[in-house]
Amino acid sequence: MTRLGLLALATALPGMALAESHMDEGAGGALSYGERPFFLIDAMEDGPLKEELRSCQGQSPESTAFSIAHRGAAMMLPEHTKQSYVAGARQGAGIVECDVTFTADQELVCRHAQNDLATTTDILVTDLAEKCTSGFTPAGEGTDAAAECRTSDITLAEFRELSPKMDASDKSATTPEEFQGGTAAWRTELYVPGAELMTHAESIALIDSLGADFTPELKAPSVEMPYDGFSQEDYAQKMIDEYKEAGIDPSRVWAQSFNLDDIKYWIENEPEFGAQAVYLDDRYEAEDEDEGLIDPMDPSSFKPTMQELADMGVNYIAPPMWMLVTTDDAGEIVASPYAEEAKAAGLEIITWTLERSGPLAEGGGWYFQSVTDVIDDDGDTYAMLDALAQDVGVVGVFSDWPATVTYYANCKGL
């Protein structure tokens, strides 16, 4: 039984049994770690954790809700596509994420942002480019190439005409065709051909068939709300309604939002789903009347406090990894004051995003910023993961390559 399943307010044991039977015989196929976890283990410094992880090399992969597929398996496959979701489940992710936004006709689709079509699809080299909010602008002296294309610029039928690609752009491009490039060298375009975009409803059917559970994120609209009479509350409700229409038990759904008002809406209006709603914490950069900028190392800056969040009915909080950790005098990665305050208030912690930084030789970048001084190479992926699991006590980790987390969780019995 997974830690996240144990901690869910509604028991997840039936979901795990479903996952095992579906993964044996369903659309996902046999589970596989692939090479990645072993590459990372080999890169680790010698020590007890490396030896423990090495000792598990003969284990058979098992699906675990501790491993969450971030946009599917987005390290190597186009994010939020059928193929990316299948790959995430095949790597043992017990929960798969669809980021949810809407089209011009208010249909829900899976995209990381409402305005990302220029970098995640081929829209700029199709006839639909003329519908983009801001058409392609070539790079010039001192300016980067740019474009903005929103799902709300097109209908669902038009969305289905697009082909997905790796999320990237060539900022030096002088033509829309050149703008299609820019994929990082540590990613790949090998798995782009044939990838398929998905509606939110289609993602529910697919993820269910894979035996995994769901963590949809209600994305902030790029358009002013209400949009053609479609309010923020309508939007939040429609996302939940699609799970109800599909007959999905609320215990299998962890609905997410950076907007605390969305979380409170679900708690009040859809309490079975609201009990597992996940407050994505971006207070490191964003504030409004209800949420203030915070310093993860200074609990006195927290607005609202962790206890105030718990008193609102929030049960799950999900900050980026760096907010949860710091280093001690010995140079070990340990829980931050933010993490300690969340635990003291009884909040369950989920975090993002492992395997998104690329090679870690230069400290890991944004996701590792609070511990960058002790991050030297790719083997430190497991040092970070171990600190998050053992010291912080997270109940789930988003990853762009879920096999890494699955292997660790299986080895540790999570």
GROMACS .gro file of C-alpha atoms in nm:
model
  414
    1MET     CA    1   0.000   0.000   0.000
    2THR     CA    2   0.141   0.343  -0.090
    3ARG     CA    3   0.198   0.620   0.161
    4LEU     CA    4  -0.029   0.858  -0.031
    5GLY     CA    5  -0.304   0.597  -0.040
    6LEU     CA    6  -0.271   0.540   0.333
    7LEU     CA    7  -0.299   0.910   0.405
    8ALA     CA    8  -0.592   0.982   0.173
    9LEU     CA    9  -0.913   1.059   0.357
   10ALA     CA   10  -1.092   0.796   0.154
   11THR     CA   11  -0.913   0.463   0.129
   12ALA     CA   12  -0.712   0.413  -0.188
   13LEU     CA   13  -0.678   0.035  -0.159
   14PRO     CA   14  -0.945  -0.037  -0.424
   15GLY     CA   15  -0.768   0.206  -0.656
   16MET     CA   16  -0.437   0.027  -0.606
   17ALA     CA   17  -0.594  -0.310  -0.671
   18LEU     CA   18  -0.742  -0.164  -0.988
   19ALA     CA   19  -0.403  -0.026  -1.085
   20GLU     CA   20  -0.236  -0.364  -1.050
   21SER     CA   21  -0.498  -0.549  -1.254
   22HIS     CA   22  -0.514  -0.282  -1.525
   23MET     CA   23  -0.140  -0.253  -1.556
   24ASP     CA   24  -0.113  -0.628  -1.598
   25GLU     CA   25  -0.366  -0.649  -1.878
   26GLY     CA   26  -0.475  -0.301  -1.985
   27ALA     CA   27  -0.357  -0.034  -2.221
   28GLY     CA   28  -0.044   0.047  -2.022
   29GLY     CA   29   0.131  -0.286  -2.072
   30ALA     CA   30   0.406  -0.424  -1.849
   31LEU     CA   31   0.581  -0.189  -1.610
   32SER     CA   32   0.945  -0.103  -1.673
   33TYR     CA   33   1.210   0.110  -1.502
   34GLY     CA   34   1.422   0.143  -1.813
   35GLU     CA   35   1.783   0.257  -1.775
   36ARG     CA   36   1.738   0.594  -1.606
   37PRO     CA   37   1.723   0.490  -1.236
   38PHE     CA   38   2.035   0.276  -1.271
   39PHE     CA   39   2.224   0.555  -1.449
   40LEU     CA   40   2.146   0.784  -1.157
   41ILE     CA   41   2.244   0.524  -0.896
   42ASP     CA   42   2.578   0.465  -1.068
   43ALA     CA   43   2.641   0.841  -1.060
   44MET     CA   44   2.584   0.865  -0.683
   45GLU     CA   45   2.861   0.911  -0.431
   46ASP     CA   46   2.938   0.594  -0.237
   47GLY     CA   47   2.736   0.561   0.079
   48PRO     CA   48   2.447   0.380   0.249
   49LEU     CA   49   2.175   0.519   0.018
   50LYS     CA   50   2.362   0.413  -0.294
   51GLU     CA   51   2.415   0.064  -0.154
   52GLU     CA   52   2.049   0.037  -0.054
   53LEU     CA   53   1.927   0.143  -0.397
   54ARG     CA   54   2.173  -0.091  -0.566
   55SER     CA   55   2.044  -0.379  -0.355
   56CYS     CA   56   1.701  -0.336  -0.513
   57GLN     CA   57   1.813  -0.380  -0.873
   58GLY     CA   58   1.643  -0.717  -0.902
   59GLN     CA   59   1.303  -0.594  -0.783
   60SER     CA   60   1.000  -0.602  -1.010
   61PRO     CA   61   0.841  -0.260  -1.076
   62GLU     CA   62   0.511  -0.192  -0.902
   63SER     CA   63   0.281   0.105  -0.950
   64THR     CA   64   0.289   0.350  -0.660
   65ALA     CA   65   0.095   0.666  -0.588
   66PHE     CA   66   0.413   0.816  -0.443
   67SER     CA   67   0.526   0.851  -0.807
   68ILE     CA   68   0.327   1.116  -0.995
   69ALA     CA   69   0.366   1.162  -1.371
   70HIS     CA   70   0.420   1.535  -1.429
   71ARG     CA   71   0.244   1.609  -1.760
   72GLY     CA   72   0.300   1.240  -1.832
   73ALA     CA   73   0.663   1.148  -1.900
   74ALA     CA   74   0.757   1.492  -2.027
   75MET     CA   75   1.134   1.453  -2.016
   76MET     CA   76   1.131   1.258  -2.342
   77LEU     CA   77   0.775   1.268  -2.480
   78PRO     CA   78   0.554   1.562  -2.577
   79GLU     CA   79   0.374   1.666  -2.261
   80HIS     CA   80   0.001   1.611  -2.210
   81THR     CA   81  -0.028   1.363  -2.495
   82LYS     CA   82  -0.174   1.016  -2.496
   83GLN     CA   83   0.173   0.871  -2.546
   84SER     CA   84   0.321   1.071  -2.257
   85TYR     CA   85   0.048   0.957  -2.019
   86VAL     CA   86   0.091   0.594  -2.121
   87ALA     CA   87   0.468   0.619  -2.074
   88GLY     CA   88   0.421   0.768  -1.727
   89ALA     CA   89   0.194   0.484  -1.622
   90ARG     CA   90   0.429   0.224  -1.771
   91GLN     CA   91   0.701   0.370  -1.549
   92GLY     CA   92   0.487   0.296  -1.245
   93ALA     CA   93   0.333   0.636  -1.176
   94GLY     CA   94   0.022   0.564  -0.973
   95ILE     CA   95  -0.110   0.914  -1.041
   96VAL     CA   96  -0.101   1.096  -1.376
   97GLU     CA   97  -0.150   1.471  -1.428
   98CYS     CA   98  -0.362   1.652  -1.684
   99ASP     CA   99  -0.326   2.029  -1.667
  100VAL     CA  100  -0.670   2.161  -1.757
  101THR     CA  101  -0.762   2.467  -1.964
  102PHE     CA  102  -1.040   2.552  -2.210
  103THR     CA  103  -1.100   2.629  -2.576
  104ALA     CA  104  -1.302   2.907  -2.742
  105ASP     CA  105  -1.613   2.689  -2.711
  106GLN     CA  106  -1.538   2.623  -2.342
  107GLU     CA  107  -1.432   2.261  -2.381
  108LEU     CA  108  -1.168   2.132  -2.141
  109VAL     CA  109  -0.835   2.016  -2.285
  110CYS     CA  110  -0.498   1.911  -2.144
  111ARG     CA  111  -0.235   2.185  -2.179
  112HIS     CA  112   0.015   2.322  -1.929
  113ALA     CA  113  -0.104   2.674  -1.999
  114GLN     CA  114  -0.388   2.826  -2.194
  115ASN     CA  115  -0.138   3.025  -2.400
  116ASP     CA  116   0.131   2.763  -2.475
  117LEU     CA  117   0.020   2.637  -2.818
  118ALA     CA  118   0.299   2.821  -3.000
  119THR     CA  119   0.564   2.616  -2.819
  120THR     CA  120   0.383   2.283  -2.760
  121THR     CA  121   0.210   2.235  -3.098
  122ASP     CA  122   0.261   2.309  -3.467
  123ILE     CA  123  -0.006   2.582  -3.477
  124LEU     CA  124   0.231   2.845  -3.619
  125VAL     CA  125   0.290   2.640  -3.934
  126THR     CA  126  -0.081   2.572  -3.992
  127ASP     CA  127  -0.368   2.785  -4.119
  128LEU     CA  128  -0.479   2.830  -3.758
  129ALA     CA  129  -0.182   3.061  -3.697
  130GLU     CA  130  -0.394   3.353  -3.814
  131LYS     CA  131  -0.620   3.300  -3.510
  132CYS     CA  132  -0.337   3.337  -3.255
  133THR     CA  133  -0.359   3.617  -3.000
  134SER     CA  134  -0.017   3.737  -3.117
  135GLY     CA  135   0.121   3.602  -3.441
  136PHE     CA  136   0.481   3.508  -3.499
  137THR     CA  137   0.733   3.789  -3.468
  138PRO     CA  138   1.083   3.709  -3.599
  139ALA     CA  139   1.396   3.769  -3.396
  140GLY     CA  140   1.559   4.103  -3.457
  141GLU     CA  141   1.847   4.303  -3.323
  142GLY     CA  142   1.816   4.272  -2.947
  143THR     CA  143   1.475   4.100  -2.956
  144ASP     CA  144   1.376   3.734  -2.943
  145ALA     CA  145   1.132   3.561  -3.173
  146ALA     CA  146   0.790   3.538  -3.010
  147ALA     CA  147   0.428   3.430  -3.052
  148GLU     CA  148   0.127   3.369  -2.829
  149CYS     CA  149  -0.140   3.119  -2.924
  150ARG     CA  150  -0.415   3.026  -2.679
  151THR     CA  151  -0.651   2.734  -2.664
  152SER     CA  152  -0.920   3.000  -2.626
  153ASP     CA  153  -0.824   3.130  -2.972
  154ILE     CA  154  -0.960   2.813  -3.132
  155THR     CA  155  -1.247   2.568  -3.099
  156LEU     CA  156  -1.214   2.210  -2.981
  157ALA     CA  157  -1.253   2.089  -3.341
  158GLU     CA  158  -0.964   2.314  -3.443
  159PHE     CA  159  -0.756   2.202  -3.143
  160ARG     CA  160  -0.789   1.847  -3.270
  161GLU     CA  161  -0.625   1.950  -3.599
  162LEU     CA  162  -0.298   2.037  -3.425
  163SER     CA  163   0.003   1.810  -3.378
  164PRO     CA  164   0.194   1.823  -3.049
  165LYS     CA  165   0.569   1.871  -3.016
  166MET     CA  166   0.823   1.901  -2.738
  167ASP     CA  167   0.770   2.222  -2.541
  168ALA     CA  168   1.039   2.444  -2.689
  169SER     CA  169   1.107   2.732  -2.923
  170ASP     CA  170   1.404   2.877  -3.107
  171LYS     CA  171   1.421   3.237  -2.989
  172SER     CA  172   1.663   3.323  -3.271
  173ALA     CA  173   1.412   3.212  -3.536
  174THR     CA  174   1.327   3.433  -3.830
  175THR     CA  175   1.050   3.204  -3.961
  176PRO     CA  176   0.768   3.010  -3.795
  177GLU     CA  177   0.932   2.689  -3.918
  178GLU     CA  178   1.256   2.772  -3.737
  179PHE     CA  179   1.059   2.864  -3.425
  180GLN     CA  180   0.951   2.498  -3.399
  181GLY     CA  181   1.302   2.402  -3.279
  182GLY     CA  182   1.490   2.474  -2.959
  183THR     CA  183   1.445   2.139  -2.783
  184ALA     CA  184   1.708   2.107  -2.507
  185ALA     CA  185   1.995   1.874  -2.588
  186TRP     CA  186   1.914   1.653  -2.289
  187ARG     CA  187   1.559   1.596  -2.413
  188THR     CA  188   1.472   1.429  -2.743
  189GLU     CA  189   1.237   1.458  -3.040
  190LEU     CA  190   1.255   1.085  -3.105
  191TYR     CA  191   0.903   1.022  -2.974
  192VAL     CA  192   0.722   1.320  -3.130
  193PRO     CA  193   0.585   1.155  -3.449
  194GLY     CA  194   0.233   1.026  -3.395
  195ALA     CA  195   0.183   1.188  -3.055
  196GLU     CA  196  -0.182   1.281  -2.987
  197LEU     CA  197  -0.339   1.574  -2.804
  198MET     CA  198  -0.613   1.500  -2.552
  199THR     CA  199  -0.925   1.653  -2.408
  200HIS     CA  200  -0.964   1.636  -2.032
  201ALA     CA  201  -1.247   1.382  -2.067
  202GLU     CA  202  -1.030   1.166  -2.294
  203SER     CA  203  -0.748   1.182  -2.041
  204ILE     CA  204  -0.983   1.054  -1.771
  205ALA     CA  205  -1.081   0.753  -1.980
  206LEU     CA  206  -0.720   0.681  -2.073
  207ILE     CA  207  -0.571   0.719  -1.725
  208ASP     CA  208  -0.851   0.505  -1.582
  209SER     CA  209  -0.775   0.233  -1.840
  210LEU     CA  210  -0.410   0.248  -1.733
  211GLY     CA  211  -0.508   0.177  -1.374
  212ALA     CA  212  -0.371   0.507  -1.248
  213ASP     CA  213  -0.537   0.783  -1.048
  214PHE     CA  214  -0.580   1.149  -1.136
  215THR     CA  215  -0.438   1.487  -1.042
  216PRO     CA  216  -0.590   1.748  -1.274
  217GLU     CA  217  -0.468   2.104  -1.235
  218LEU     CA  218  -0.709   2.389  -1.306
  219LYS     CA  219  -0.482   2.630  -1.493
  220ALA     CA  220  -0.512   3.005  -1.457
  221PRO     CA  221  -0.694   3.146  -1.761
  222SER     CA  222  -0.506   3.381  -1.994
  223VAL     CA  223  -0.838   3.545  -2.081
  224GLU     CA  224  -1.041   3.768  -1.855
  225MET     CA  225  -1.306   3.581  -1.659
  226PRO     CA  226  -1.598   3.547  -1.695
  227TYR     CA  227  -1.527   3.442  -2.053
  228ASP     CA  228  -1.841   3.449  -2.268
  229GLY     CA  229  -2.041   3.397  -1.949
  230PHE     CA  230  -1.808   3.117  -1.829
  231SER     CA  231  -1.708   3.214  -1.474
  232GLN     CA  232  -1.414   3.088  -1.268
  233GLU     CA  233  -1.661   2.891  -1.058
  234ASP     CA  234  -1.816   2.739  -1.372
  235TYR     CA  235  -1.466   2.640  -1.484
  236ALA     CA  236  -1.378   2.482  -1.149
  237GLN     CA  237  -1.710   2.297  -1.141
  238LYS     CA  238  -1.684   2.172  -1.498
  239MET     CA  239  -1.351   2.006  -1.428
  240ILE     CA  240  -1.502   1.813  -1.136
  241ASP     CA  241  -1.818   1.734  -1.331
  242GLU     CA  242  -1.617   1.547  -1.593
  243TYR     CA  243  -1.495   1.304  -1.324
  244LYS     CA  244  -1.846   1.260  -1.193
  245GLU     CA  245  -1.977   1.196  -1.544
  246ALA     CA  246  -1.706   0.934  -1.594
  247GLY     CA  247  -1.804   0.760  -1.270
  248ILE     CA  248  -1.465   0.818  -1.104
  249ASP     CA  249  -1.462   0.782  -0.726
  250PRO     CA  250  -1.349   1.110  -0.560
  251SER     CA  251  -1.090   0.916  -0.358
  252ARG     CA  252  -0.896   0.869  -0.684
  253VAL     CA  253  -0.879   1.241  -0.769
  254TRP     CA  254  -0.638   1.502  -0.633
  255ALA     CA  255  -0.762   1.825  -0.795
  256GLN     CA  256  -0.498   2.100  -0.796
  257SER     CA  257  -0.488   2.477  -0.829
  258PHE     CA  258  -0.254   2.767  -0.751
  259ASN     CA  259  -0.568   2.972  -0.687
  260LEU     CA  260  -0.670   2.929  -0.323
  261ASP     CA  261  -1.023   3.037  -0.414
  262ASP     CA  262  -1.055   2.728  -0.638
  263ILE     CA  263  -0.954   2.505  -0.348
  264LYS     CA  264  -1.206   2.672  -0.119
  265TYR     CA  265  -1.475   2.641  -0.387
  266TRP     CA  266  -1.422   2.264  -0.409
  267ILE     CA  267  -1.412   2.226  -0.031
  268GLU     CA  268  -1.748   2.405  -0.002
  269ASN     CA  269  -1.929   2.283  -0.314
  270GLU     CA  270  -1.773   1.944  -0.385
  271PRO     CA  271  -1.656   1.830  -0.041
  272GLU     CA  272  -1.570   1.474  -0.147
  273PHE     CA  273  -1.332   1.613  -0.408
  274GLY     CA  274  -1.235   1.908  -0.190
  275ALA     CA  275  -1.105   1.674   0.081
  276GLN     CA  276  -0.817   1.581  -0.151
  277ALA     CA  277  -0.780   1.916  -0.327
  278VAL     CA  278  -0.416   2.021  -0.354
  279TYR     CA  279  -0.318   2.383  -0.292
  280LEU     CA  280  -0.026   2.453  -0.524
  281ASP     CA  281   0.184   2.710  -0.342
  282ASP     CA  282   0.337   2.983  -0.556
  283ARG     CA  283   0.366   3.240  -0.279
  284TYR     CA  284   0.738   3.261  -0.355
  285GLU     CA  285   0.639   3.494  -0.642
  286ALA     CA  286   0.264   3.567  -0.636
  287GLU     CA  287   0.034   3.745  -0.395
  288ASP     CA  288  -0.321   3.875  -0.379
  289GLU     CA  289  -0.566   3.983  -0.110
  290ASP     CA  290  -0.570   3.636   0.048
  291GLU     CA  291  -0.215   3.520  -0.021
  292GLY     CA  292   0.106   3.706   0.057
  293LEU     CA  293   0.465   3.663  -0.059
  294ILE     CA  294   0.650   3.436   0.181
  295ASP     CA  295   1.003   3.336   0.275
  296PRO     CA  296   1.010   2.955   0.318
  297MET     CA  297   1.276   2.996   0.586
  298ASP     CA  298   1.069   3.246   0.790
  299PRO     CA  299   0.732   3.121   0.922
  300SER     CA  300   0.642   3.472   1.039
  301SER     CA  301   0.606   3.568   0.671
  302PHE     CA  302   0.345   3.303   0.594
  303LYS     CA  303   0.010   3.447   0.480
  304PRO     CA  304  -0.206   3.255   0.538
  305THR     CA  305  -0.027   3.048   0.799
  306MET     CA  306  -0.019   2.672   0.764
  307GLN     CA  307  -0.267   2.639   1.049
  308GLU     CA  308  -0.500   2.888   0.883
  309LEU     CA  309  -0.490   2.680   0.565
  310ALA     CA  310  -0.574   2.368   0.764
  311ASP     CA  311  -0.859   2.551   0.936
  312MET     CA  312  -1.002   2.635   0.590
  313GLY     CA  313  -1.022   2.261   0.519
  314VAL     CA  314  -0.705   2.237   0.309
  315ASN     CA  315  -0.548   1.894   0.357
  316TYR     CA  316  -0.280   1.889   0.086
  317ILE     CA  317  -0.020   2.152  -0.001
  318ALA     CA  318   0.225   2.134  -0.291
  319PRO     CA  319   0.520   2.374  -0.314
  320PRO     CA  320   0.822   2.336  -0.544
  321MET     CA  321   1.097   2.113  -0.403
  322TRP     CA  322   1.332   2.396  -0.307
  323MET     CA  323   1.082   2.545  -0.060
  324LEU     CA  324   1.084   2.223   0.141
  325VAL     CA  325   1.457   2.183   0.197
  326THR     CA  326   1.769   2.359   0.315
  327THR     CA  327   2.112   2.242   0.428
  328ASP     CA  328   2.250   2.196   0.779
  329ASP     CA  329   2.598   2.271   0.910
  330ALA     CA  330   2.720   1.933   0.786
  331GLY     CA  331   2.603   2.005   0.432
  332GLU     CA  332   2.315   1.757   0.449
  333ILE     CA  333   1.980   1.828   0.287
  334VAL     CA  334   1.717   1.869   0.561
  335ALA     CA  335   1.360   1.992   0.600
  336SER     CA  336   1.304   2.367   0.581
  337PRO     CA  337   1.100   2.571   0.830
  338TYR     CA  338   0.825   2.575   0.565
  339ALA     CA  339   0.812   2.194   0.570
  340GLU     CA  340   0.816   2.179   0.949
  341GLU     CA  341   0.530   2.429   0.976
  342ALA     CA  342   0.322   2.237   0.720
  343LYS     CA  343   0.372   1.911   0.907
  344ALA     CA  344   0.292   2.074   1.241
  345ALA     CA  345  -0.042   2.190   1.098
  346GLY     CA  346  -0.121   1.838   0.979
  347LEU     CA  347  -0.094   1.919   0.607
  348GLU     CA  348   0.011   1.644   0.370
  349ILE     CA  349   0.288   1.758   0.137
  350ILE     CA  350   0.328   1.682  -0.235
  351THR     CA  351   0.610   1.841  -0.433
  352TRP     CA  352   0.729   1.926  -0.784
  353THR     CA  353   0.928   1.869  -1.004
  354LEU     CA  354   1.202   1.606  -1.005
  355GLU     CA  355   1.382   1.535  -1.335
  356ARG     CA  356   1.292   1.871  -1.488
  357SER     CA  357   1.618   2.056  -1.434
  358GLY     CA  358   1.832   1.872  -1.686
  359PRO     CA  359   2.189   1.776  -1.590
  360LEU     CA  360   2.268   1.872  -1.230
  361ALA     CA  361   2.642   1.939  -1.267
  362GLU     CA  362   2.589   2.313  -1.218
  363GLY     CA  363   2.370   2.289  -0.909
  364GLY     CA  364   2.031   2.196  -1.048
  365GLY     CA  365   1.894   2.541  -1.127
  366TRP     CA  366   1.557   2.673  -1.010
  367TYR     CA  367   1.416   2.353  -0.861
  368PHE     CA  368   1.725   2.297  -0.642
  369GLN     CA  369   1.799   2.661  -0.558
  370SER     CA  370   1.789   2.623  -0.179
  371VAL     CA  371   2.045   2.339  -0.182
  372THR     CA  372   2.243   2.418  -0.495
  373ASP     CA  373   2.574   2.426  -0.304
  374VAL     CA  374   2.552   2.050  -0.238
  375ILE     CA  375   2.422   1.946  -0.582
  376ASP     CA  376   2.713   1.835  -0.800
  377ASP     CA  377   2.591   1.576  -1.050
  378ASP     CA  378   2.293   1.368  -1.161
  379GLY     CA  379   2.341   1.121  -0.877
  380ASP     CA  380   2.221   1.392  -0.639
  381THR     CA  381   1.872   1.340  -0.782
  382TYR     CA  382   1.838   1.056  -0.532
  383ALA     CA  383   1.993   1.260  -0.248
  384MET     CA  384   1.720   1.519  -0.299
  385LEU     CA  385   1.447   1.258  -0.332
  386ASP     CA  386   1.561   1.078  -0.016
  387ALA     CA  387   1.558   1.402   0.183
  388LEU     CA  388   1.209   1.485   0.058
  389ALA     CA  389   1.080   1.139   0.146
  390GLN     CA  390   1.258   1.074   0.474
  391ASP     CA  391   1.320   1.415   0.632
  392VAL     CA  392   1.036   1.622   0.489
  393GLY     CA  393   0.790   1.332   0.469
  394VAL     CA  394   0.628   1.417   0.136
  395VAL     CA  395   0.350   1.182   0.029
  396GLY     CA  396   0.402   1.221  -0.347
  397VAL     CA  397   0.660   1.355  -0.591
  398PHE     CA  398   0.591   1.486  -0.939
  399SER     CA  399   0.855   1.382  -1.192
  400ASP     CA  400   0.910   1.432  -1.564
  401TRP     CA  401   1.051   1.078  -1.572
  402PRO     CA  402   0.845   0.884  -1.317
  403ALA     CA  403   1.060   0.569  -1.325
  404THR     CA  404   1.316   0.749  -1.107
  405VAL     CA  405   1.065   0.802  -0.827
  406THR     CA  406   0.897   0.465  -0.880
  407TYR     CA  407   1.225   0.280  -0.835
  408TYR     CA  408   1.303   0.467  -0.512
  409ALA     CA  409   0.952   0.417  -0.375
  410ASN     CA  410   0.954   0.046  -0.456
  411CYS     CA  411   1.294   0.005  -0.291
  412LYS     CA  412   1.180   0.193   0.020
  413GLY     CA  413   0.839   0.027   0.034
  414LEU     CA  414   0.648   0.354  -0.014
   0.00000   0.00000   0.00000
